[in-house]
Every structure is written in structure tokens, then in C-alpha cells.
Amino acid sequence: MDKTILDAVDNEIIRLLTEDGRMPIGEMAKKLNVTAPTIRSRIKILEEKGLFKVSGFVDPSRHQDMITALVAMSIQSKGHLDKTLDKISKLPNVAWAGVVAGRYDIIAEVVCVGGQDELYQFTTETILKLGNVVRSESFIIMKSRQNWLRLPEGVGNI
């Protein structure tokens, strides 16, 4: 995957929308001293290239029974770690997953609105159905700061 270098305007658009994802196009245009069509065009291009996405986030500590956990997994990949990463990242409740260096091969952030029972099901049934998870260890987030989450697909009503 090629890395893209963003120019100053693209970086400023991303910064402004990171601070306020609902900032009006006209306000951004004034702040950046460019036209509104330029802002619209830049945002569209950033989204089409998969470089940027505007999304809603929730604070998990403010929702009853919602827990987040980092689930670390040892994988018997037989040279297909990327395929396993793709499968794990598409599982219900997975916000993101990544290959890591160290004792484990993959770590995933898991969001469960059904509390510990849902996390238990994820770790004892869902990931084991993949067939190549040898071992897992879960780290439940007890308290955090600045932990705004994008709800992954498969998460029910909060």
C-alpha cells in the first residue's frame, strides 16, 4: 500500500474536522482562506482515496454495560497472517485489529454492549471458530481518558 503525503490544506482540513466533525464547509473555507468548493473537493478526494473518514464516536464509560477490551491472540498462521488479520478485523464487535511485535501476533479492540458475557462469547466461541487462534488474553479497559470509540459493525443498541 502506497503512503500518501498530504499538503498543508489537506492536513488543515483533517485537523479541523478532527476537532469538530460537524464544522460547516463555509467556516472551514474562511479559516483556511480557500473557497467552499475547494474544501468540498478536497474532502471528497480524501474520502475516495481512503485517507480520511468522518465518523461519530461514543464514550464507552458513559454507556451502561458497554465494555471495551484489547484481545491479544497468538495465531498459527502458516504464512497467512494477513488473511487472519482480515478475518478478525471483520468480526462483529471488533473496532480495529493489528499485527503486533512481541508475545502475541494480533491485538484487537473489542466493544461489547452486553458486558462480560458478550466478551466471554467473543473469546470462547467467535475467535475460536477461525480455527487458527492458539491462545488469547483479554485486557478489559477499566478506566481510560480520551477513549472515544467508533462503534464497530455487529454492536447492538447502546
mmCIF file of C-alpha atoms in Angstrom:
data_model
loop_
_atom_site.group_PDB
_atom_site.id
_atom_site.type_symbol
_atom_site.label_atom_id
_atom_site.label_comp_id
_atom_site.label_asym_id
_atom_site.label_seq_id
_atom_site.Cartn_x
_atom_site.Cartn_y
_atom_site.Cartn_z
ATOM 1 C CA MET A 1 0.000 0.000 0.000
ATOM 2 C CA ASP A 2 1.434 3.329 -1.070
ATOM 3 C CA LYS A 3 1.824 6.057 1.519
ATOM 4 C CA THR A 4 0.392 9.434 0.550
ATOM 5 C CA ILE A 5 1.908 12.754 1.510
ATOM 6 C CA LEU A 6 -0.773 15.325 2.226
ATOM 7 C CA ASP A 7 -0.314 19.016 1.527
ATOM 8 C CA ALA A 8 -0.924 21.802 4.064
ATOM 9 C CA VAL A 9 -4.568 22.349 3.071
ATOM 10 C CA ASP A 10 -5.451 18.645 3.360
ATOM 11 C CA ASN A 11 -3.731 18.470 6.756
ATOM 12 C CA GLU A 12 -5.633 21.527 7.987
ATOM 13 C CA ILE A 13 -8.979 20.137 6.759
ATOM 14 C CA ILE A 14 -8.326 16.899 8.632
ATOM 15 C CA ARG A 15 -7.253 18.798 11.761
ATOM 16 C CA LEU A 16 -10.387 20.985 11.710
ATOM 17 C CA LEU A 17 -12.719 18.035 11.183
ATOM 18 C CA THR A 18 -10.927 16.074 13.894
ATOM 19 C CA GLU A 19 -11.670 18.915 16.305
ATOM 20 C CA ASP A 20 -15.282 19.287 15.093
ATOM 21 C CA GLY A 21 -16.605 16.715 12.624
ATOM 22 C CA ARG A 22 -19.698 18.859 12.055
ATOM 23 C CA MET A 23 -17.871 22.074 11.182
ATOM 24 C CA PRO A 24 -19.617 23.753 8.234
ATOM 25 C CA ILE A 25 -17.753 23.826 4.925
ATOM 26 C CA GLY A 26 -18.048 27.622 4.785
ATOM 27 C CA GLU A 27 -16.430 28.027 8.203
ATOM 28 C CA MET A 28 -13.539 25.789 7.165
ATOM 29 C CA ALA A 29 -13.127 27.757 3.935
ATOM 30 C CA LYS A 30 -12.864 31.031 5.885
ATOM 31 C CA LYS A 31 -10.380 29.589 8.379
ATOM 32 C CA LEU A 32 -8.179 28.209 5.603
ATOM 33 C CA ASN A 33 -8.645 31.148 3.223
ATOM 34 C CA VAL A 34 -9.860 28.978 0.341
ATOM 35 C CA THR A 35 -13.235 28.572 -1.379
ATOM 36 C CA ALA A 36 -16.011 26.257 -0.167
ATOM 37 C CA PRO A 37 -15.869 24.202 -3.406
ATOM 38 C CA THR A 38 -12.152 23.630 -2.757
ATOM 39 C CA ILE A 39 -12.947 22.248 0.712
ATOM 40 C CA ARG A 40 -15.737 20.014 -0.642
ATOM 41 C CA SER A 41 -13.496 18.719 -3.417
ATOM 42 C CA ARG A 42 -10.573 18.029 -1.069
ATOM 43 C CA ILE A 43 -12.794 16.162 1.423
ATOM 44 C CA LYS A 44 -14.286 14.062 -1.383
ATOM 45 C CA ILE A 45 -10.839 13.139 -2.716
ATOM 46 C CA LEU A 46 -9.524 12.290 0.769
ATOM 47 C CA GLU A 47 -12.542 10.031 1.356
ATOM 48 C CA GLU A 48 -12.347 8.364 -2.067
ATOM 49 C CA LYS A 49 -8.656 7.584 -1.576
ATOM 50 C CA GLY A 50 -9.442 6.056 1.825
ATOM 51 C CA LEU A 51 -7.238 8.588 3.612
ATOM 52 C CA PHE A 52 -9.923 10.161 5.751
ATOM 53 C CA LYS A 53 -13.345 9.376 7.157
ATOM 54 C CA VAL A 54 -15.783 11.462 9.180
ATOM 55 C CA SER A 55 -17.481 9.340 11.814
ATOM 56 C CA GLY A 56 -19.464 9.556 15.029
ATOM 57 C CA PHE A 57 -17.866 8.400 18.283
ATOM 58 C CA VAL A 58 -19.207 7.344 21.673
ATOM 59 C CA ASP A 59 -17.694 7.466 25.150
ATOM 60 C CA PRO A 60 -17.895 3.850 26.393
ATOM 61 C CA SER A 61 -17.659 4.878 30.036
ATOM 62 C CA ARG A 62 -20.988 6.718 29.699
ATOM 63 C CA HIS A 63 -22.969 3.676 28.496
ATOM 64 C CA GLN A 64 -24.266 1.072 30.903
ATOM 65 C CA ASP A 65 -22.847 -2.424 30.359
ATOM 66 C CA MET A 66 -20.580 -1.335 27.486
ATOM 67 C CA ILE A 67 -17.066 -2.618 27.907
ATOM 68 C CA THR A 68 -14.036 -2.414 25.720
ATOM 69 C CA ALA A 69 -11.157 -4.826 25.791
ATOM 70 C CA LEU A 70 -7.932 -5.435 23.998
ATOM 71 C CA VAL A 71 -7.839 -9.073 22.975
ATOM 72 C CA ALA A 72 -4.337 -10.345 22.219
ATOM 73 C CA MET A 73 -4.101 -13.503 20.136
ATOM 74 C CA SER A 74 -1.423 -15.997 19.216
ATOM 75 C CA ILE A 75 -2.075 -17.255 15.704
ATOM 76 C CA GLN A 76 -0.988 -20.395 13.916
ATOM 77 C CA SER A 77 -0.994 -18.667 10.541
ATOM 78 C CA LYS A 78 1.163 -20.918 8.367
ATOM 79 C CA GLY A 79 2.250 -17.866 6.380
ATOM 80 C CA HIS A 80 -1.233 -16.368 6.105
ATOM 81 C CA LEU A 81 -1.222 -13.840 8.944
ATOM 82 C CA ASP A 82 -2.677 -11.088 6.718
ATOM 83 C CA LYS A 83 -5.700 -13.266 5.867
ATOM 84 C CA THR A 84 -6.272 -13.965 9.554
ATOM 85 C CA LEU A 85 -5.963 -10.258 10.336
ATOM 86 C CA ASP A 86 -8.598 -9.503 7.680
ATOM 87 C CA LYS A 87 -10.962 -12.110 9.158
ATOM 88 C CA ILE A 88 -10.508 -10.832 12.714
ATOM 89 C CA SER A 89 -10.974 -7.197 11.706
ATOM 90 C CA LYS A 90 -14.343 -8.089 10.121
ATOM 91 C CA LEU A 91 -15.709 -9.933 13.158
ATOM 92 C CA PRO A 92 -18.677 -8.425 14.980
ATOM 93 C CA ASN A 93 -17.588 -6.180 17.848
ATOM 94 C CA VAL A 94 -14.049 -5.571 16.525
ATOM 95 C CA ALA A 95 -13.274 -1.840 16.301
ATOM 96 C CA TRP A 96 -9.806 -2.455 14.857
ATOM 97 C CA ALA A 97 -7.166 -5.168 14.716
ATOM 98 C CA GLY A 98 -3.450 -5.077 14.045
ATOM 99 C CA VAL A 99 -0.402 -7.281 13.756
ATOM 100 C CA VAL A 100 1.999 -6.596 16.634
ATOM 101 C CA ALA A 101 5.524 -7.488 17.656
ATOM 102 C CA GLY A 102 6.024 -9.386 20.886
ATOM 103 C CA ARG A 103 4.393 -12.322 22.610
ATOM 104 C CA TYR A 104 1.185 -12.118 20.545
ATOM 105 C CA ASP A 105 0.599 -11.902 16.808
ATOM 106 C CA ILE A 106 -2.604 -9.849 16.638
ATOM 107 C CA ILE A 107 -4.340 -7.456 19.015
ATOM 108 C CA ALA A 108 -7.935 -6.348 18.503
ATOM 109 C CA GLU A 109 -10.018 -3.743 20.284
ATOM 110 C CA VAL A 110 -13.377 -5.327 21.045
ATOM 111 C CA VAL A 111 -16.518 -3.402 22.017
ATOM 112 C CA CYS A 112 -19.245 -5.283 23.873
ATOM 113 C CA VAL A 113 -22.574 -3.718 24.830
ATOM 114 C CA GLY A 114 -23.681 -6.914 26.557
ATOM 115 C CA GLY A 115 -20.969 -6.702 29.198
ATOM 116 C CA GLN A 116 -18.652 -9.517 30.188
ATOM 117 C CA ASP A 117 -20.996 -12.226 28.904
ATOM 118 C CA GLU A 118 -20.639 -10.882 25.373
ATOM 119 C CA LEU A 119 -16.850 -10.647 25.719
ATOM 120 C CA TYR A 120 -16.779 -14.214 27.048
ATOM 121 C CA GLN A 121 -18.712 -15.394 23.989
ATOM 122 C CA PHE A 122 -16.352 -13.487 21.693
ATOM 123 C CA THR A 123 -13.235 -15.044 23.243
ATOM 124 C CA THR A 124 -14.554 -18.583 23.727
ATOM 125 C CA GLU A 125 -16.634 -19.002 20.584
ATOM 126 C CA THR A 126 -16.277 -16.299 17.936
ATOM 127 C CA ILE A 127 -12.493 -16.164 17.570
ATOM 128 C CA LEU A 128 -12.097 -19.904 18.084
ATOM 129 C CA LYS A 129 -14.286 -20.552 15.023
ATOM 130 C CA LEU A 130 -11.480 -19.054 12.927
ATOM 131 C CA GLY A 131 -9.566 -22.248 13.625
ATOM 132 C CA ASN A 132 -6.085 -20.833 13.967
ATOM 133 C CA VAL A 133 -6.227 -18.859 17.219
ATOM 134 C CA VAL A 134 -3.980 -20.849 19.530
ATOM 135 C CA ARG A 135 -4.222 -18.655 22.629
ATOM 136 C CA SER A 136 -5.812 -15.365 23.634
ATOM 137 C CA GLU A 137 -5.596 -12.979 26.534
ATOM 138 C CA SER A 138 -8.103 -10.213 27.221
ATOM 139 C CA PHE A 139 -7.375 -6.869 28.809
ATOM 140 C CA ILE A 140 -10.608 -5.185 29.902
ATOM 141 C CA ILE A 141 -10.329 -1.401 29.909
ATOM 142 C CA MET A 142 -11.282 -0.436 33.452
ATOM 143 C CA LYS A 143 -10.819 3.325 33.133
ATOM 144 C CA SER A 144 -9.475 5.498 30.364
ATOM 145 C CA ARG A 145 -9.137 9.065 29.162
ATOM 146 C CA GLN A 146 -9.890 10.370 25.688
ATOM 147 C CA ASN A 147 -11.291 6.980 24.698
ATOM 148 C CA TRP A 148 -13.882 7.930 22.120
ATOM 149 C CA LEU A 149 -14.875 4.888 20.079
ATOM 150 C CA ARG A 150 -16.339 4.291 16.680
ATOM 151 C CA LEU A 151 -18.881 1.534 17.139
ATOM 152 C CA PRO A 152 -17.898 -1.475 15.034
ATOM 153 C CA GLU A 153 -20.371 -3.373 12.894
ATOM 154 C CA GLY A 154 -22.210 -6.018 14.860
ATOM 155 C CA VAL A 155 -22.606 -3.942 18.002
ATOM 156 C CA GLY A 156 -26.243 -3.757 19.063
ATOM 157 C CA ASN A 157 -28.134 -0.852 20.535
ATOM 158 C CA ILE A 158 -26.352 1.111 23.188
#
